[in-house]
Amino acid sequence: MRYLPLDDEDRALMLARIGASRIDDLFADIPADKRLTDLIDIPRRMSEMEVERRLSAMAARNVAAGSAPFFVGAGAYRHHVPASVDHLIQRSEFLTSYTPYQPEIAQGTLQTLFEFQTQVAALTGMEVANASMYDGSTACAEAVLMAHRLTKRKKAVLSGGLHPHYAEVVGALADMAEDDTLRAPPDVLAREDIAASIDDETSCVVVQNPDFFGNLRDLAPIAAAAHAKGALLVAVFTEAVSLGAVRSPGEMGADIVVGEGQSIGNALNFGGPYVGLFATRAKFVRQIPGRLAGETVDADGRRSFTLTLSTREQHIRREKATSNICTNSGLCALAFTIHMSLLGEAGLRRLARVNHANAVALADRLACVKGVSVLNQFFFNEFTIRTPRPAKDVIEALVEKGIIGGVPVSRLLPKSGLDDLIVVASTETNSDDDRAAYAAALAEILS
Amino acid sequence: MNMQGRPTRPEEAELIAPTTFTGNRGLDMEEPLIFETGRLDATGVDIDDPEPFASRLGPHERAAPVGLPGLTEPECLRHYVRLSRKNYSIDAGLYPLGSCTMKHNPRLNEKVARLPGFADIHPLQPFSTVQGALELIETLAKTLMALTGMSAIAMSPKAGAHGELCGMMAIKAAIRARGEAATRRIVLVPDSAHGTNPATAALIGFSVRAVPADAQGIVTAAAVKAALGPDVAAIMLTNPNTCGLFEREIVEIAEIVHAAGAYFYCDGANFNAIVGKAKPGDLGVDAMHINLHKTFSTPHGGGGPGAGPVVLSERLAPFAPTPYLGRNGDALVMVEHAEGGQAFGRLSAFHGQMGMFVRALAFILSHGADGLKQASEDAVLSANYIRACLNDLMSSPYGDRPCMHEALFDDRWLKETGITTLDFAKAMIDEGYHPMTVYFPLVVHGAMLIEPTESESKASLDLFIMTLRDLALKALAGDRERFLSAPRLAPRRRLDETRAARQPILKWTKPAPG
Amino acid sequence: MSQLRYSKDHEYIRLEGEIGVVGISDHAQAQLGDVVFVELPKIGTQVVQGGEAAVVESVKAASEVYAPASGEIVAVNDALESQPSLINEDATGKGWIFRIKLADARELDALMDEAAYQEFLKTEA
């Protein structure tokens, strides 16, 4: 077997050194009647070529986003990732290293995490950020738990503009933890008065911007209303590139900012792995979940980085830890950091402008299709359209014409009476031809 | 004739490392932060500004700069390549971190995970356009069920601890369905458990009751029986356990736990020792997460991403989270809303760690049933070989008996030397090895947990053993200085962690002018 | 200065009138290593003898400080917020953690005096 360096001669010598007569002597603690005698009923070993052939056949049965005009967003976004990003994250020293528990031989990982934390703090307009969470949705659930700890209250108010899956993740954990969740009804037009739902028992209000339907929201009045009641504002984003064009949540008064970082440096990957971003105020640092890299010096006084404030974490604090998280999204965070370093301020701002311009161009085109209306007043690279036919049927009909046209709202919010809405995203990867093809196909389907 | 020769043999000279202008030491280079070298107007991504258009950002447009410097591509590559060289990695050497399973990461797996048909598909594309992706998830799911002998699986957990959370949420949902949520509030956790176990139980409102291990490092059925009661919801037991031992009484423990109306959560972090040798389903397990990044070698990536699918018993299957795989005629679908079912809800935004699924399935297909069994055997054989070759010098907390995939030592043998486990670990760095896991499990004083995995040749194991023996003899001979000042030959010497914690600096801040 | 009395969890209490001054023993600080953070209780909190009152953290460990006697927290040592090292430098002096208004001074009878504590440390080692 190509991955196993020991041969039978080695094995025999090693067994002899151990003083065992056969390998099963080493497995003697497994109750004899539970020890398997036959091989498990799965195929035998395969060559590299066979495995590649078999998996390539599965891959070929999918329609890759790059192979069609593609307009799906709703929590994950297709962006161009520079070739150097994927090259660098595949360097052995990054790819095949463990969590940097021995800092003397892990400064590469630790310094990149420190850079990541600095970038996330700057993007969100917050004072501190952690070294990443699993994804945006789990970061959101952790933010709610952190708000509960900080306020010693147990009720979270979720905006109707929050990604429905994020609301479900928060809701499921809250249900199990026996906390309260008030989930506002879907708020397609960003007209809800969420501040009115905040009371003296509310620990936090969770608001997404740009929201699930693509609307831009002013978080400042919500922050003020929350603070007046002793509650916190948890600001959420699912499209990190938007932060290059819209006001930062920190600027609007958010206390905890969480989001999905996939957009920068990471492929769509059918939902994972992604990278959760988590930022907050410096005074809340001891309640942050997850790892933190910090600066210090070594015995020679040279600047060095290490994991720090670990007493918050499960490996030390056990049942009193701020979270149970252990493994995070290190390599995805690295991809984020490298892509962000390549973009820089200038690149990020331009990338964001191009995204916005493309979305505006698409919205203008689709609004001209008979029977279609664009619902958003303000948006970044994503918006919601209303169609005269059920959105699900429209999307399927578009697939027939080779276009992946967005996400029917009813897929995430079934039985909510929103069957005629499609969330549509456009990034820098879409060309004018893509947009023209979309509008033409939609017109044909609806005619 | 050209008579310009040059020396081609080193001159005799005293061996003193010079202080350099750059601070670099040959290939070991100092590297500033990007914030110190980048410029706000520099970029490594060429994007043209769009043609003028009517913005729809309205009053929400960002006015303030973000404050992020950029680098051109050559600068960026050099920065991260230089940083990478400060890291130890499996590809560069044996990485004996116990309980972490640092085995070889095949590059085929990286290649197939990047096929556009897997990497460039969106979780919310129509199902008709992702049939191959769903087929891959189904294939992996069925394979994991076959390997564990369990009847259901939840694929969405994103790491081991997330899998624990999934399993414990399913257990809590099952207890609720029985109407016992108010009374069963306790989860039994052995002292030796990984910290994620008690943290997970506490996260969803359970109280933790500790169960001691016996003098052999094993949790006995008698100890579990003594801790069980009508208030107990579940036990969380790691098997093989964190001391590298198979829990011999596991079948009996499962029986008495079930008889007491509780569930058996098995932490599968160490499943890699028994793949193909025993099925957790045969042992009475109700739920177990599988760390794809350990057992099935998806790369650790400096701390993630992982993946933690959870296999479930028939009793817990109805409570599995959404989404899960289903069929609509011949077509595969993800069931994203469980109408009227008992699913406890959703764990993460999408279907799970697809990128890790592809890699894990490639690893499993490459090995096959025969290769996986051989891998488990080689991992256990290698750990026992190390144990047998070091046993005369280093002390084992549970005596001279076979271990599973990792060999555990304590620090009694160092007692008279004034050298600690940490010092010993740091001296290994100077020898070019990543240290073993130290001070875990917490129940063993000065623990050193060595997991070689199946990926090492005998020559590699022998050199590692000889190195540790040499260090051990030096420690016992009283060569303290070597240990207390180690590491001396790494990119950094020991760090001031007190300073890092007392005055946390968690991001770069522009120095004040002047 | 009145005499220190110790609990088996290595807290000390020093009586100043009706008020007990509480911290961790010099032995405890030496065992913990560099203290990097102290989680202080809120003034006005009622604590019971043996109940958790504060947390002292080193880099790799977090240790609960249990109240050596019942009563109300009447003062906390704010200086520890910026200088947790005071516990290492002067555990029984400037490194005090909180002051407690004793509910029942007789509770102190169950604690050890200096000599008994030193004996206790020998048995623990």
Short mmCIF file of N, CA, C and O in Angstrom, two decimals, chain B residues 386-388 390-391 394-397 407-411 413 436 444-450:
data_model
loop_
_atom_site.label_atom_id
_atom_site.label_comp_id
_atom_site.label_asym_id
_atom_site.label_seq_id
_atom_site.Cartn_x
_atom_site.Cartn_y
_atom_site.Cartn_z
N ILE B 386 7.68 1.89 19.97
CA ILE B 386 8.29 3.02 20.68
C ILE B 386 8.22 2.79 22.19
O ILE B 386 9.21 2.99 22.91
N ARG B 387 7.07 2.34 22.65
CA ARG B 387 6.90 2.09 24.08
C ARG B 387 7.92 1.06 24.56
O ARG B 387 8.62 1.27 25.56
N ALA B 388 8.05 -0.04 23.80
CA ALA B 388 8.94 -1.12 24.22
C ALA B 388 10.40 -0.67 24.22
O ALA B 388 11.20 -1.10 25.06
N LEU B 390 11.52 2.38 24.80
CA LEU B 390 11.84 3.48 25.73
C LEU B 390 11.52 3.13 27.17
O LEU B 390 11.88 3.86 28.09
N ASN B 391 10.85 2.02 27.34
CA ASN B 391 10.30 1.66 28.64
C ASN B 391 11.34 1.54 29.75
O ASN B 391 11.06 1.81 30.91
N MET B 394 12.22 5.57 30.47
CA MET B 394 11.13 6.49 30.82
C MET B 394 10.03 5.71 31.54
O MET B 394 9.82 4.54 31.26
N SER B 395 9.30 6.40 32.43
CA SER B 395 8.30 5.69 33.23
C SER B 395 6.92 5.78 32.59
O SER B 395 6.54 6.81 32.03
N SER B 396 6.17 4.69 32.67
CA SER B 396 4.80 4.65 32.15
C SER B 396 3.85 4.63 33.34
O SER B 396 4.07 3.88 34.29
N PRO B 397 2.79 5.43 33.28
CA PRO B 397 1.89 5.50 34.45
C PRO B 397 1.15 4.19 34.70
O PRO B 397 0.79 3.91 35.83
N ALA B 407 1.67 5.94 22.84
CA ALA B 407 2.38 5.48 24.04
C ALA B 407 2.46 6.63 25.03
O ALA B 407 2.85 7.74 24.68
N LEU B 408 2.05 6.33 26.27
CA LEU B 408 1.98 7.38 27.29
C LEU B 408 3.08 7.18 28.33
O LEU B 408 3.24 6.09 28.87
N PHE B 409 3.82 8.26 28.58
CA PHE B 409 4.81 8.26 29.66
C PHE B 409 4.47 9.38 30.62
O PHE B 409 3.75 10.32 30.27
N ASP B 410 5.00 9.26 31.86
CA ASP B 410 4.83 10.36 32.81
C ASP B 410 6.20 10.92 33.15
O ASP B 410 7.19 10.58 32.49
N ASP B 411 6.28 11.77 34.19
CA ASP B 411 7.56 12.42 34.46
C ASP B 411 8.23 11.91 35.73
O ASP B 411 9.17 12.53 36.23
N TRP B 413 10.23 9.52 36.00
CA TRP B 413 11.63 9.20 35.69
C TRP B 413 12.53 10.43 35.67
O TRP B 413 13.75 10.33 35.76
N MET B 436 6.19 15.56 21.43
CA MET B 436 4.95 14.83 21.61
C MET B 436 3.94 15.74 22.32
O MET B 436 4.29 16.84 22.75
N VAL B 444 -2.47 12.45 34.25
CA VAL B 444 -1.13 11.86 34.38
C VAL B 444 -0.12 12.98 34.57
O VAL B 444 -0.08 13.93 33.78
N HIS B 445 0.68 12.89 35.63
CA HIS B 445 1.59 13.99 35.95
C HIS B 445 2.69 14.12 34.90
O HIS B 445 3.39 13.15 34.59
N GLY B 446 2.82 15.32 34.36
CA GLY B 446 3.87 15.56 33.38
C GLY B 446 3.76 14.65 32.16
O GLY B 446 4.77 14.19 31.61
N ALA B 447 2.54 14.41 31.72
CA ALA B 447 2.29 13.43 30.66
C ALA B 447 3.06 13.74 29.38
O ALA B 447 3.23 14.89 28.99
N MET B 448 3.53 12.66 28.74
CA MET B 448 4.12 12.74 27.39
C MET B 448 3.42 11.67 26.55
O MET B 448 3.55 10.48 26.84
N LEU B 449 2.68 12.11 25.57
CA LEU B 449 1.83 11.19 24.81
C LEU B 449 2.35 11.15 23.37
O LEU B 449 2.30 12.15 22.65
N ILE B 450 2.85 9.99 22.98
CA ILE B 450 3.53 9.85 21.69
C ILE B 450 2.69 9.04 20.71
O ILE B 450 2.36 7.89 20.97
#
